[in-house]
Short mmCIF file of C-alpha atoms and ligand atoms in Angstrom, two decimals:
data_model
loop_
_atom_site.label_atom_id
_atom_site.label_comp_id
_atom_site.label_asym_id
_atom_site.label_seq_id
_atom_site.Cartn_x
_atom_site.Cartn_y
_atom_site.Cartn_z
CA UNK A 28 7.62 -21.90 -13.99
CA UNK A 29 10.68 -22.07 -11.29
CA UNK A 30 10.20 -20.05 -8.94
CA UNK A 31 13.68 -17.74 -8.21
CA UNK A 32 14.24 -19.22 -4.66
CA UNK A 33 13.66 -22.62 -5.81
CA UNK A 34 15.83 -25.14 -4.00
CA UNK A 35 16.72 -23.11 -0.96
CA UNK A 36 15.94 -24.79 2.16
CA UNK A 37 15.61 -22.73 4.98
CA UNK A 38 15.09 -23.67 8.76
CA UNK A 39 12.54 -21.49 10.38
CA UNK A 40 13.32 -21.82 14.01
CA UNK A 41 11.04 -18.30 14.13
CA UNK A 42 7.83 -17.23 16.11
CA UNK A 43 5.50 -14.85 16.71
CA UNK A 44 5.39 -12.08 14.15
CA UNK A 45 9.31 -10.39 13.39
CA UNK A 46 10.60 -13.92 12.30
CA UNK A 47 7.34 -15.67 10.51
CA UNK A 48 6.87 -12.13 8.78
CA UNK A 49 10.78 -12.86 6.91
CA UNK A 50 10.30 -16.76 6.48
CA UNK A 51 6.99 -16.22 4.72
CA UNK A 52 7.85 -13.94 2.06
CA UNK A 53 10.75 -15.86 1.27
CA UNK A 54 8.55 -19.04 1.29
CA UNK A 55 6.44 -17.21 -1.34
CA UNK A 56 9.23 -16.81 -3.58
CA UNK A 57 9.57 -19.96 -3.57
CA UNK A 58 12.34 -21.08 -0.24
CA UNK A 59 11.10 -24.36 0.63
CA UNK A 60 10.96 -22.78 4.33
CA UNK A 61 10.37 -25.95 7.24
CA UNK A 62 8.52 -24.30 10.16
CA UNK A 63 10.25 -26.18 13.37
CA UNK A 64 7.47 -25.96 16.40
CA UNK A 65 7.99 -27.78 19.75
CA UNK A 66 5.51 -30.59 19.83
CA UNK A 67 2.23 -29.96 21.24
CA UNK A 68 2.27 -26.55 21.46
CA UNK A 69 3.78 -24.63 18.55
CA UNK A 70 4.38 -21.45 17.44
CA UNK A 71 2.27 -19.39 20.43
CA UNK A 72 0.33 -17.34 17.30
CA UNK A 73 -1.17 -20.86 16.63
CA UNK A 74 -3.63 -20.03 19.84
CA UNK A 75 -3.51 -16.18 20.58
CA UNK A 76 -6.66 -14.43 20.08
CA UNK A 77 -8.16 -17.40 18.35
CA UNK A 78 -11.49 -16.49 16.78
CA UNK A 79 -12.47 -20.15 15.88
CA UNK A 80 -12.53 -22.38 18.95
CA UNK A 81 -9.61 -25.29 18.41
CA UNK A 82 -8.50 -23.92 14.97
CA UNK A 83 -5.17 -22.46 14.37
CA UNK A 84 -5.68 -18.37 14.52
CA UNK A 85 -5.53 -16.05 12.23
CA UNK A 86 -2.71 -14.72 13.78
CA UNK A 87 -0.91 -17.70 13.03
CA UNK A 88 -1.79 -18.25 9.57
CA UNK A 89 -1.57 -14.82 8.21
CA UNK A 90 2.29 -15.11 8.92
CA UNK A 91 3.41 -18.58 8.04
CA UNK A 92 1.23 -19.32 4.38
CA UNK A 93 3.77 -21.08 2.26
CA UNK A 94 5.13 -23.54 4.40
CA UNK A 95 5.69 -26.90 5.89
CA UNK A 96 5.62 -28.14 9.84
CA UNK A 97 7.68 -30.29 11.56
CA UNK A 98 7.04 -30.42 15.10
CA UNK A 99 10.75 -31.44 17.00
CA UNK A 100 11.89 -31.01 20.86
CA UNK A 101 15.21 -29.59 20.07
CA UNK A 102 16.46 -29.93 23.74
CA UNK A 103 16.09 -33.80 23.47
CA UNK A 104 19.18 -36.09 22.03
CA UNK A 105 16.89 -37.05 19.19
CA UNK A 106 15.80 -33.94 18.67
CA UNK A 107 18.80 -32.54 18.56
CA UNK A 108 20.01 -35.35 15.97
CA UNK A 109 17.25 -34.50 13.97
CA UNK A 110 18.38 -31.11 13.90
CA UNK A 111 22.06 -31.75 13.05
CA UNK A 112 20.84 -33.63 9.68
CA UNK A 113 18.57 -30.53 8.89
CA UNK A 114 21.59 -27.86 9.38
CA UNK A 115 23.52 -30.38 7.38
CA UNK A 116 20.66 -30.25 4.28
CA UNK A 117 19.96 -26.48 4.61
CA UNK A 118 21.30 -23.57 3.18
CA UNK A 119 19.41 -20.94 6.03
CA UNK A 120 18.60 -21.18 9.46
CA UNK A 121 16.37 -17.86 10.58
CA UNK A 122 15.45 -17.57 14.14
CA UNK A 123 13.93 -14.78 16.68
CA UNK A 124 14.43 -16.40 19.91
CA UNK A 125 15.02 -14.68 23.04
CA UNK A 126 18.65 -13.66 23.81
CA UNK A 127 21.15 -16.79 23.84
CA UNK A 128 18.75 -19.18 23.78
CA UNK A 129 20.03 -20.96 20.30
CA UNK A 130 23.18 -21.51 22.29
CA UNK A 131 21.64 -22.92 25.15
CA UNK A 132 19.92 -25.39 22.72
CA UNK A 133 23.94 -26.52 21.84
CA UNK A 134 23.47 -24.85 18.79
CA UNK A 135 25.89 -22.02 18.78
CA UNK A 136 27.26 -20.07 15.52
CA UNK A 137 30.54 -21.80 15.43
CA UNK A 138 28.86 -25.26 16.05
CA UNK A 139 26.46 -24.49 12.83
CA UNK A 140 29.33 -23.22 11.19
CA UNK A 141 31.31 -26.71 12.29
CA UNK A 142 28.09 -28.62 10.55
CA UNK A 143 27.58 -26.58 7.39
CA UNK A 144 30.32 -23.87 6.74
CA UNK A 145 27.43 -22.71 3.75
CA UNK A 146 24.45 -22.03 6.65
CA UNK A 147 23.16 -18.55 6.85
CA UNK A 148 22.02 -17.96 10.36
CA UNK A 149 19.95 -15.02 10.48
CA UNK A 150 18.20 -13.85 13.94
CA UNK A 151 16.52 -10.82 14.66
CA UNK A 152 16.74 -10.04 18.55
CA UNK A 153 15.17 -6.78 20.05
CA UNK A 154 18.79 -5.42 20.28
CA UNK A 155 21.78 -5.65 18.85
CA UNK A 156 24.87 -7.37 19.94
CA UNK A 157 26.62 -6.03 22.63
CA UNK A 158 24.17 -3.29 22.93
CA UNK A 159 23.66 -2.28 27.04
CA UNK A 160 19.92 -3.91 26.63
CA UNK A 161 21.23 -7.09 24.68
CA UNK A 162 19.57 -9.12 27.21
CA UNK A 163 16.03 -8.02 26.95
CA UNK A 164 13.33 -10.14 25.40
CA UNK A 165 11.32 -7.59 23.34
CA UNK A 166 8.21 -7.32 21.12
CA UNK A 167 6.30 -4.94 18.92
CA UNK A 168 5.34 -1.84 20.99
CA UNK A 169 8.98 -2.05 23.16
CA UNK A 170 10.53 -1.87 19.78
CA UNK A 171 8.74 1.36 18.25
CA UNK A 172 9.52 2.63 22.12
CA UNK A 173 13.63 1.93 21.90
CA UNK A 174 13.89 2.85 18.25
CA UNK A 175 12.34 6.15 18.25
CA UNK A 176 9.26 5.88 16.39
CA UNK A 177 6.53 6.40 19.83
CA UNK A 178 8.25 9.63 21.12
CA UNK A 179 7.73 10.93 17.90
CA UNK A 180 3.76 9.80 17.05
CA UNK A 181 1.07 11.41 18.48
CA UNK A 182 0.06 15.04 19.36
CA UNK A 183 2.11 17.33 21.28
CA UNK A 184 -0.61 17.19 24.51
CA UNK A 185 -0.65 13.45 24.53
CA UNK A 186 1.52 10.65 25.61
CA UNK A 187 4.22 8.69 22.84
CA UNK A 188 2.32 7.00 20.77
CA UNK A 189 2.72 3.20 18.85
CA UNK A 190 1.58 2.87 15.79
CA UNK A 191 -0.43 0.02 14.14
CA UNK A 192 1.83 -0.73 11.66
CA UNK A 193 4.39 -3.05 12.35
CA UNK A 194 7.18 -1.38 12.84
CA UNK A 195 9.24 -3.29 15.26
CA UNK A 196 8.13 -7.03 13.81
CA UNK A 197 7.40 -7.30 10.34
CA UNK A 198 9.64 -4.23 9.15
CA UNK A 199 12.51 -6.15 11.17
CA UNK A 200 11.90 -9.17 9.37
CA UNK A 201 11.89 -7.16 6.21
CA UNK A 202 14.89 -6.50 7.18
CA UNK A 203 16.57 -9.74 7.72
CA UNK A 204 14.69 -11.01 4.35
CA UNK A 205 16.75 -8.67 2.49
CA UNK A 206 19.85 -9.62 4.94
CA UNK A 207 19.21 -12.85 3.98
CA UNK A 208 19.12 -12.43 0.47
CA UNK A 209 22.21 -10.70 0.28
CA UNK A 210 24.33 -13.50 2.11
CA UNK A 211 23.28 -16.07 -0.01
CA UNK A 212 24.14 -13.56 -2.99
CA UNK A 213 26.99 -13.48 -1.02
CA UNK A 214 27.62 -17.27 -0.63
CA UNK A 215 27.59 -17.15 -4.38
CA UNK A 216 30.06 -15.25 -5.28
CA UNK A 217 32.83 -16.98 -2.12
CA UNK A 218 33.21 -20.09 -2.62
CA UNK A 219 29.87 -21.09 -0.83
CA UNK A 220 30.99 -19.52 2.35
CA UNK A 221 28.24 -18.83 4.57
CA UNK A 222 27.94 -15.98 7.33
CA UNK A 223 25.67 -14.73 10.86
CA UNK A 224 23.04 -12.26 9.91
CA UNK A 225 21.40 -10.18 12.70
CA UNK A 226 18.74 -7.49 12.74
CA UNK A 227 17.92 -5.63 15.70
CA UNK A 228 14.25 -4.49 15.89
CA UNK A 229 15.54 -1.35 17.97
CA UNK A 230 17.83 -0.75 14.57
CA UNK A 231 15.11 -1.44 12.10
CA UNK A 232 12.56 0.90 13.59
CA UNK A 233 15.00 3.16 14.06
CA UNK A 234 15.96 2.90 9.75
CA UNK A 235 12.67 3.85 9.33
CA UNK A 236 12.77 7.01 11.26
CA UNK A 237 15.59 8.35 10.07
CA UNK A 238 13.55 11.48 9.10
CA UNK A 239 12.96 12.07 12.81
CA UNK A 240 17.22 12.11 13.97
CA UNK A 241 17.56 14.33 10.66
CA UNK A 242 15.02 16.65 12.58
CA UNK A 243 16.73 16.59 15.62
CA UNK A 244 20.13 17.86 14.09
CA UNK A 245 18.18 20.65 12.46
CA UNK A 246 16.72 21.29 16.04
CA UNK A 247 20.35 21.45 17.70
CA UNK A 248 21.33 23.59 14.79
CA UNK A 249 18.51 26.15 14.55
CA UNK A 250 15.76 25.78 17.59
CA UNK A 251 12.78 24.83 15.62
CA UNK A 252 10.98 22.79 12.85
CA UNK A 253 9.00 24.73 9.78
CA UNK A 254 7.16 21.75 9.00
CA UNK A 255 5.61 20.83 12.72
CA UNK A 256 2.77 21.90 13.82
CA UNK A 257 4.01 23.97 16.66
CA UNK A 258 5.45 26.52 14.06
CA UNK A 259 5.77 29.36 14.45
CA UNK A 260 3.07 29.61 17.37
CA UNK A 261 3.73 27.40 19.52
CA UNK A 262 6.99 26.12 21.56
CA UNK A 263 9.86 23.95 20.87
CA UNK A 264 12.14 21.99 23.83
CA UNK A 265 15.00 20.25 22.76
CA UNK A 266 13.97 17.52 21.43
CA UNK A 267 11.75 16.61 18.24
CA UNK A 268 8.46 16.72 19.22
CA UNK A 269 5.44 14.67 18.39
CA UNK A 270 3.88 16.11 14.89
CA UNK A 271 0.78 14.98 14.95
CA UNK A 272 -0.83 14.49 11.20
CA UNK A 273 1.96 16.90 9.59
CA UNK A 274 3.72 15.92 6.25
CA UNK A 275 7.03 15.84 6.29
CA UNK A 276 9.73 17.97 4.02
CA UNK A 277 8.21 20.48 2.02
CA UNK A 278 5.01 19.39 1.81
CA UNK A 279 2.61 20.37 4.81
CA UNK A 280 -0.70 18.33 4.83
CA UNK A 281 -2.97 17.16 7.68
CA UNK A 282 -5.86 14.70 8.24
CA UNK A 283 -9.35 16.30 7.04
CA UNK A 284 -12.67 15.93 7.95
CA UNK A 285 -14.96 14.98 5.05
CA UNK A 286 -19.02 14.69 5.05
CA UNK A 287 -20.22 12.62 7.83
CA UNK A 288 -16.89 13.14 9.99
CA UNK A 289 -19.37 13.69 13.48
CA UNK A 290 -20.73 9.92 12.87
CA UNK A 291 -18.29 8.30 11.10
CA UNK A 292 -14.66 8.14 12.96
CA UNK A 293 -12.98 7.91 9.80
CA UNK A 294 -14.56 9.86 7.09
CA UNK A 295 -11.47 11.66 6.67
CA UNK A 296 -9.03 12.20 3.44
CA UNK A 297 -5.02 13.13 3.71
CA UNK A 298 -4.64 16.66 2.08
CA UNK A 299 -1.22 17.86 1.06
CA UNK A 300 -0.23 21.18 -0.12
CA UNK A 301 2.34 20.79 -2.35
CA UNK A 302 4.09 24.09 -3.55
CA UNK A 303 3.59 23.52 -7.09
CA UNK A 304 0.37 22.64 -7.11
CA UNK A 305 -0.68 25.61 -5.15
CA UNK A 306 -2.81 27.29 -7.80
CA UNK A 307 -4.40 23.76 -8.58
CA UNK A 308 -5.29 23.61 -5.22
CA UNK A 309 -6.77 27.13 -5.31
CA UNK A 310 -9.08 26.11 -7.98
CA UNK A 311 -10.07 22.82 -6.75
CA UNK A 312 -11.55 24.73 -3.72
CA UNK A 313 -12.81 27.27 -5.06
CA UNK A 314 -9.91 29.89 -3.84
CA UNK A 315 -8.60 31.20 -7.24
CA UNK A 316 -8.23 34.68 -5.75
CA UNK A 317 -5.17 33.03 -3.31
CA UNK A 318 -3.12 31.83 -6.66
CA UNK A 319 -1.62 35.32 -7.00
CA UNK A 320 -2.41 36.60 -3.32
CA UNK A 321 1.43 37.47 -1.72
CA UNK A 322 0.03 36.55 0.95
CA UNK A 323 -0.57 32.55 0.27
CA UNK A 324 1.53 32.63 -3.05
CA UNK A 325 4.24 30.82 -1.68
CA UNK A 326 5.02 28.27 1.26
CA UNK A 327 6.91 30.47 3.55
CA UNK A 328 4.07 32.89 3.60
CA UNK A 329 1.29 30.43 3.41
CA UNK A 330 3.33 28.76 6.96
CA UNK A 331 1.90 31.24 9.87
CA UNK A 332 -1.78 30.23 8.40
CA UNK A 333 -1.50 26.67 7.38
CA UNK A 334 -4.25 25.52 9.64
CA UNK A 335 -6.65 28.46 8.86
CA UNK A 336 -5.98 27.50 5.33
CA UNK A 337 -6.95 23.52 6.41
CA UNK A 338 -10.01 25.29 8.03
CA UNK A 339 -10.95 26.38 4.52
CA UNK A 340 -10.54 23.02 2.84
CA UNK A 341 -11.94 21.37 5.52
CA UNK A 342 -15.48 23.90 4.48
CA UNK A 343 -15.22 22.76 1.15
CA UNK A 344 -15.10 19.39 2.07
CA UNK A 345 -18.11 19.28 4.24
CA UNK A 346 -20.91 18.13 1.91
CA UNK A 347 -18.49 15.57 0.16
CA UNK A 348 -17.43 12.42 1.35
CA UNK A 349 -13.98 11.37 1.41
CA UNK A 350 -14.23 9.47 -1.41
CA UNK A 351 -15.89 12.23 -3.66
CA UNK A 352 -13.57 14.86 -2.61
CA UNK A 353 -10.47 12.75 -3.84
CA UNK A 354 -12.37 12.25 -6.87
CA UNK A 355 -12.09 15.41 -7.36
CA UNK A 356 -8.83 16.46 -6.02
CA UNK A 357 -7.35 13.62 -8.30
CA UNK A 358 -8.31 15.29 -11.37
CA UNK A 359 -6.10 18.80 -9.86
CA UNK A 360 -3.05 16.41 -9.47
CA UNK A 361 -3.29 17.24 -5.69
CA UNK A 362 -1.88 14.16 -4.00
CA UNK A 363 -4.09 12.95 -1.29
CA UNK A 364 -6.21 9.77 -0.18
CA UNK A 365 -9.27 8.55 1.81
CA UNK A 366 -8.22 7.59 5.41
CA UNK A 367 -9.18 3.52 4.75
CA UNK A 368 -10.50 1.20 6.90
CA UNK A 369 -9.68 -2.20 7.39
CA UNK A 370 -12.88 -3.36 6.19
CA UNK A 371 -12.90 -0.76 3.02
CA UNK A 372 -9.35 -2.44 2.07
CA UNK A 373 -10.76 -6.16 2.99
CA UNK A 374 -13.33 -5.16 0.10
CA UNK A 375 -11.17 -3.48 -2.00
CA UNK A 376 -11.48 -4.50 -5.65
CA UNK A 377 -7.99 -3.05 -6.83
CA UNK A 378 -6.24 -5.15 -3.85
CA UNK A 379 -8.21 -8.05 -4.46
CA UNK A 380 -6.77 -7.89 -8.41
CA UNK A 381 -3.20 -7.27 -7.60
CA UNK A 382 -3.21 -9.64 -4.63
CA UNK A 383 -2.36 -7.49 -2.36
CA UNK A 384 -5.41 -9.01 -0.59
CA UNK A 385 -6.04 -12.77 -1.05
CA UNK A 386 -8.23 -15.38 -0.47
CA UNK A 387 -6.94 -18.85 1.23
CA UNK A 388 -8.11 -22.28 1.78
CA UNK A 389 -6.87 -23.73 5.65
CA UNK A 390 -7.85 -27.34 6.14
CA UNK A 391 -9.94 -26.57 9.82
CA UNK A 392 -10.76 -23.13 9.52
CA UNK A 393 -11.77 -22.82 5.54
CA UNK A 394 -11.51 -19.80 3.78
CA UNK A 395 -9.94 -16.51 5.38
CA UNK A 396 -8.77 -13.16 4.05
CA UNK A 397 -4.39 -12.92 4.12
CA UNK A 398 -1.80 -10.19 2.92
CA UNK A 399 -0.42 -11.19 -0.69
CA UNK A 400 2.48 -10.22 -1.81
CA UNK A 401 2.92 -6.39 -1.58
CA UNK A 402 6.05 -6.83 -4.36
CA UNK A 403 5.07 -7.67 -7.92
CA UNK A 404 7.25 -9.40 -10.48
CA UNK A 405 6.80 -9.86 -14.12
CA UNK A 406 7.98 -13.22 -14.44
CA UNK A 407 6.35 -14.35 -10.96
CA UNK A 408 2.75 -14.76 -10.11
CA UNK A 409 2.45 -15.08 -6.35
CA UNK A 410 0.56 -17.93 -5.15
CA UNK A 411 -0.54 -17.67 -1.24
CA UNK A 412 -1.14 -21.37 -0.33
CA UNK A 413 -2.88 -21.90 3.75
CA UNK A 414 -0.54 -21.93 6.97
CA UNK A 415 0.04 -25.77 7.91
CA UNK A 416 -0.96 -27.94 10.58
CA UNK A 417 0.82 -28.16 13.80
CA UNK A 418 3.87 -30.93 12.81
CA UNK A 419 1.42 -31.76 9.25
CA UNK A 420 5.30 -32.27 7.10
CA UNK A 421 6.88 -34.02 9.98
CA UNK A 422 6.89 -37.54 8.65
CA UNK A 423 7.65 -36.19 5.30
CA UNK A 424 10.56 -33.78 6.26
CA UNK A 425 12.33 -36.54 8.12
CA UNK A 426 11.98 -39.05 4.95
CA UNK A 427 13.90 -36.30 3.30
CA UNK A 428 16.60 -36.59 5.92
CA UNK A 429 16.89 -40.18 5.62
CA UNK A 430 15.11 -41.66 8.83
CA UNK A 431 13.24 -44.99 7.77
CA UNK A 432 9.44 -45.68 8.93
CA UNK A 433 10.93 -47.50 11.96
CA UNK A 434 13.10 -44.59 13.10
CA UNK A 435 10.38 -41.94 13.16
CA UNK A 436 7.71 -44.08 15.09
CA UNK A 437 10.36 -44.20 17.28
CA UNK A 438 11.24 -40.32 17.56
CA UNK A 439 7.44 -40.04 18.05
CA UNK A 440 7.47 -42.70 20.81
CA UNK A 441 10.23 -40.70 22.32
CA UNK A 442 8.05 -37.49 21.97
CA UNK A 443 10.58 -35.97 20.13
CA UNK A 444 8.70 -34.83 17.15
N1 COA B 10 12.15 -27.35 21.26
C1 COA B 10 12.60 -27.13 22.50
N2 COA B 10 12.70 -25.91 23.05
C2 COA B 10 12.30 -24.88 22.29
C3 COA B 10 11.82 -25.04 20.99
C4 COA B 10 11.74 -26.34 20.48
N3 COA B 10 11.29 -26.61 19.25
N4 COA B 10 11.49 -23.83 20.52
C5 COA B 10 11.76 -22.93 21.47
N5 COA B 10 12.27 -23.57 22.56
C6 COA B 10 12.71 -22.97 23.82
C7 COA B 10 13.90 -22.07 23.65
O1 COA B 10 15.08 -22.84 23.48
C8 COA B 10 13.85 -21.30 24.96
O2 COA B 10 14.41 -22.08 25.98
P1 COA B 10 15.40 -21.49 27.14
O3 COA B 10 15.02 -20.06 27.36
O4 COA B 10 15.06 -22.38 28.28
O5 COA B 10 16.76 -21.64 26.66
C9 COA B 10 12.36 -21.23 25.27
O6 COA B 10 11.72 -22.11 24.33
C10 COA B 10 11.74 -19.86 25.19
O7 COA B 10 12.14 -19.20 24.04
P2 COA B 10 11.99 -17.61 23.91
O8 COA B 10 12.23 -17.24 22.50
O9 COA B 10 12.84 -16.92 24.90
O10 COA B 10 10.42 -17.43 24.21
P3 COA B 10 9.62 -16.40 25.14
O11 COA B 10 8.20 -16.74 24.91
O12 COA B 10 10.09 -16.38 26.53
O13 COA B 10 9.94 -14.97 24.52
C11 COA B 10 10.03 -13.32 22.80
C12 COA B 10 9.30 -14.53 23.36
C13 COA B 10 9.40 -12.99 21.45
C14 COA B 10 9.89 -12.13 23.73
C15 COA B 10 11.53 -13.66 22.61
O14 COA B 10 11.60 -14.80 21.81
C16 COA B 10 12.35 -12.56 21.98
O15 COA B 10 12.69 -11.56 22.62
N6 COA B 10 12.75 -12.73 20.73
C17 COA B 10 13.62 -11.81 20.03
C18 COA B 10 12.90 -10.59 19.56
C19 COA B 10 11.65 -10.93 18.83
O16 COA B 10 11.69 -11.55 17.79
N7 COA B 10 10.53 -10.49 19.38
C20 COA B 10 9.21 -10.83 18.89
C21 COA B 10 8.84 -10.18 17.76
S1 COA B 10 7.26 -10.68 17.21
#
């Protein structure tokens, strides 16, 4: 079967996590994506909190499955010639260097353009252009900090909070996947023109709380937020505050202790009280007299005593676990979900199906667990293949660019590749 981006060849000049994050999912949909790693070293993930002395970590391959390696010192003159031929044969360049340093390489926008008016040349850079911090190097944690997302995680007594998720490197390169995929749509459809694609990882966090400036303009407007946690007893200022565990819209829910809660750190489920199912709810815990009771019947009066009303679920949960009480909450239509652990979703049998959660083969280190796909096609069966060797396609990505036997021994001599 062809896969759908069969035949597009795409530079990866990326590292670390915003960048590899992009090239790899477009890798698994078939790109034929050509890490390029300075020689020697390579992509810094390669030897970050390595857990297998000498072997690539699993930092590294987690976020670069799918492709090929050519190792090339792009400030050389042979480098750089190998380079030009690869622009020439591509149809995307991605990178996430610091600030400018492309163009200090000699490889500005204009000179790509000058090389292959088709090139897509997508970067993601911590900020975006001409932004009054354009010229800060950035990763994860800054990113959730500039885009929003820490002052607004966490509890009101602590400090901003980061999250584990990825907000500020794989959601950017998310982001530039899908910018990506819309310039070569683009390219398409005008004459094979090709254009500059740039993500910000300030901007992308910042797309993804867009829920949190909503709640700010209802702040200016009215002085306080329903849904938080410090309504209606406790104090606003004038700016959203941290929410804690609180659903968002109309739906109020909070984290829940389950059975075994004083042992285990994360025998917890998510509970959420959605207005409809309010008499569902009532039955599931055993509250049917609150269905009709004015003074829970609906949301606005049910707000003042929210948590005393999570202090009564929280009872009912005591002598189940988390996964028996959603069990049974499921079967009320109540949505809600255990609070996972890595290792529960490493052992998952539903992810482990799908492929959410996949096994891999690496040459040195064997087998290891990755992330599969998280987007499922009907007419595509994702197939995770290992991360590669530091520089393991050189010799066969310059064939492919015309150099004879004779020319790359002599790039190697030169310690350009
Ligand atoms: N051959 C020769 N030189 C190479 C090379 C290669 N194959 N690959 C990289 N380099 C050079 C670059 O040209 C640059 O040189 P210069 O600064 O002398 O011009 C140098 O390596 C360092 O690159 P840089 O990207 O600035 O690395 P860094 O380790 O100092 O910074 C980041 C790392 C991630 C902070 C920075 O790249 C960054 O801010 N990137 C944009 C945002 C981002 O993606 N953040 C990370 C998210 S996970």
């Amino acid at each position: 079967m062809t896969k759908p981006l069969e035949g597009i060849k795409i530079i990866d000049f990326t590292h670390v996590q915003a960048g590899p994050a992009c090239t790899q999912l477009l890798a698994w949909y078939g790109a034929d994506v050509i890490k390029v790693e300075r020689p020697g070293a390579g992509d810094v993930t390669r030897s970050q909190l390595r857990d297998i002395p000498g072997v690539d970590a699993l930092y590294f391959t987690m976020l670069n499955s799918n492709k090929k390696s050519l190792t090339l010192d792009t400030k050389t003159p042979e480098g750089k010639e190998v380079l030009t031929r690869l622009i020439k044969q591509s149809d995307v360049l991605v990178e996430n260097f610091g600030p400018g340093a492309l163009d200090r390489m000699g490889f500005t926008w204009e000179h790509i353009r000058e090389l292959n008016p088709g090139m897509i040349v997508a970067s993601v850079k911590g900020f975006s252009d001409g932004h009054h911090y354009e010229d800060l190097k950035v990763y994860e944690n800054v990113a959730q900090c500039a885009g929003g997302a820490a002052s607004t995680t966490g509890f009101d007594d602590g400090p901003p909070t980061v999250s584990a998720a990825a907000l500020g490197d794989s959601n950017t390169g998310m982001h530039l996947a899908i910018g990506i995929l819309t310039a070569l749509h683009a390219r398409n459809r005008n004459g094979g023109k090709g254009q500059k694609v740039a993500v910000s990882m300030q901007d992308s966090v910042l797309n993804l709380c867009r829920v949190k400036l909503r709640d700010q303009q209802r702040l200016d407007r009215i002085g306080y937020l329903e849904e938080y946690p410090q309504y209606p007893h406790g104090k606003f200022s004038d700016v959203v505050p941290r929410g804690g565990n609180a659903g968002g819209g109309g739906q109020p829910g909070w984290v829940l202790k389950c059975k075994g809660w004083e042992t285990d750190p994360n025998a917890y489920i998510y509970f959420t009280i959605q207005g409809h199912a309010w008499a569902p709810i009532c039955r599931a815990i055993g509250k049917p007299e609150w269905i009709e009771d004015p003074a829970y019947m609906t949301a606005s009066a049910r707000q003042d005593k929210i948590f005393d009303i999570f202090a009564t679920i929280e009872a009912w949960l005591a002598d189940k676990t988390k996964f028996e009480a959603v069990n049974i909450l499921r079967k009320f239509d109540i949505p809600c979900a255990p609070v996972m652990t890595m290792k529960e979703l490493a052992n998952d049998e539903s992810l482990r199906a799908s492929g959410t959660i996949t096994e891999v083969d690496h040459k040195e280190r064997g087998k290891y667990l990755t992330v599969g796909s998280p987007i499922k096609f009907s007419d595509l069966k994702v197939e995770i293949t290992g991360s590669p060797l530091l520089g393991e396609h050189t010799n066969e990505v310059l064939e492919t660019l015309g150099y004879s036997s004779k020319e790359i021994a002599a790039l190697h001599a030169a310690s350009a590749v």
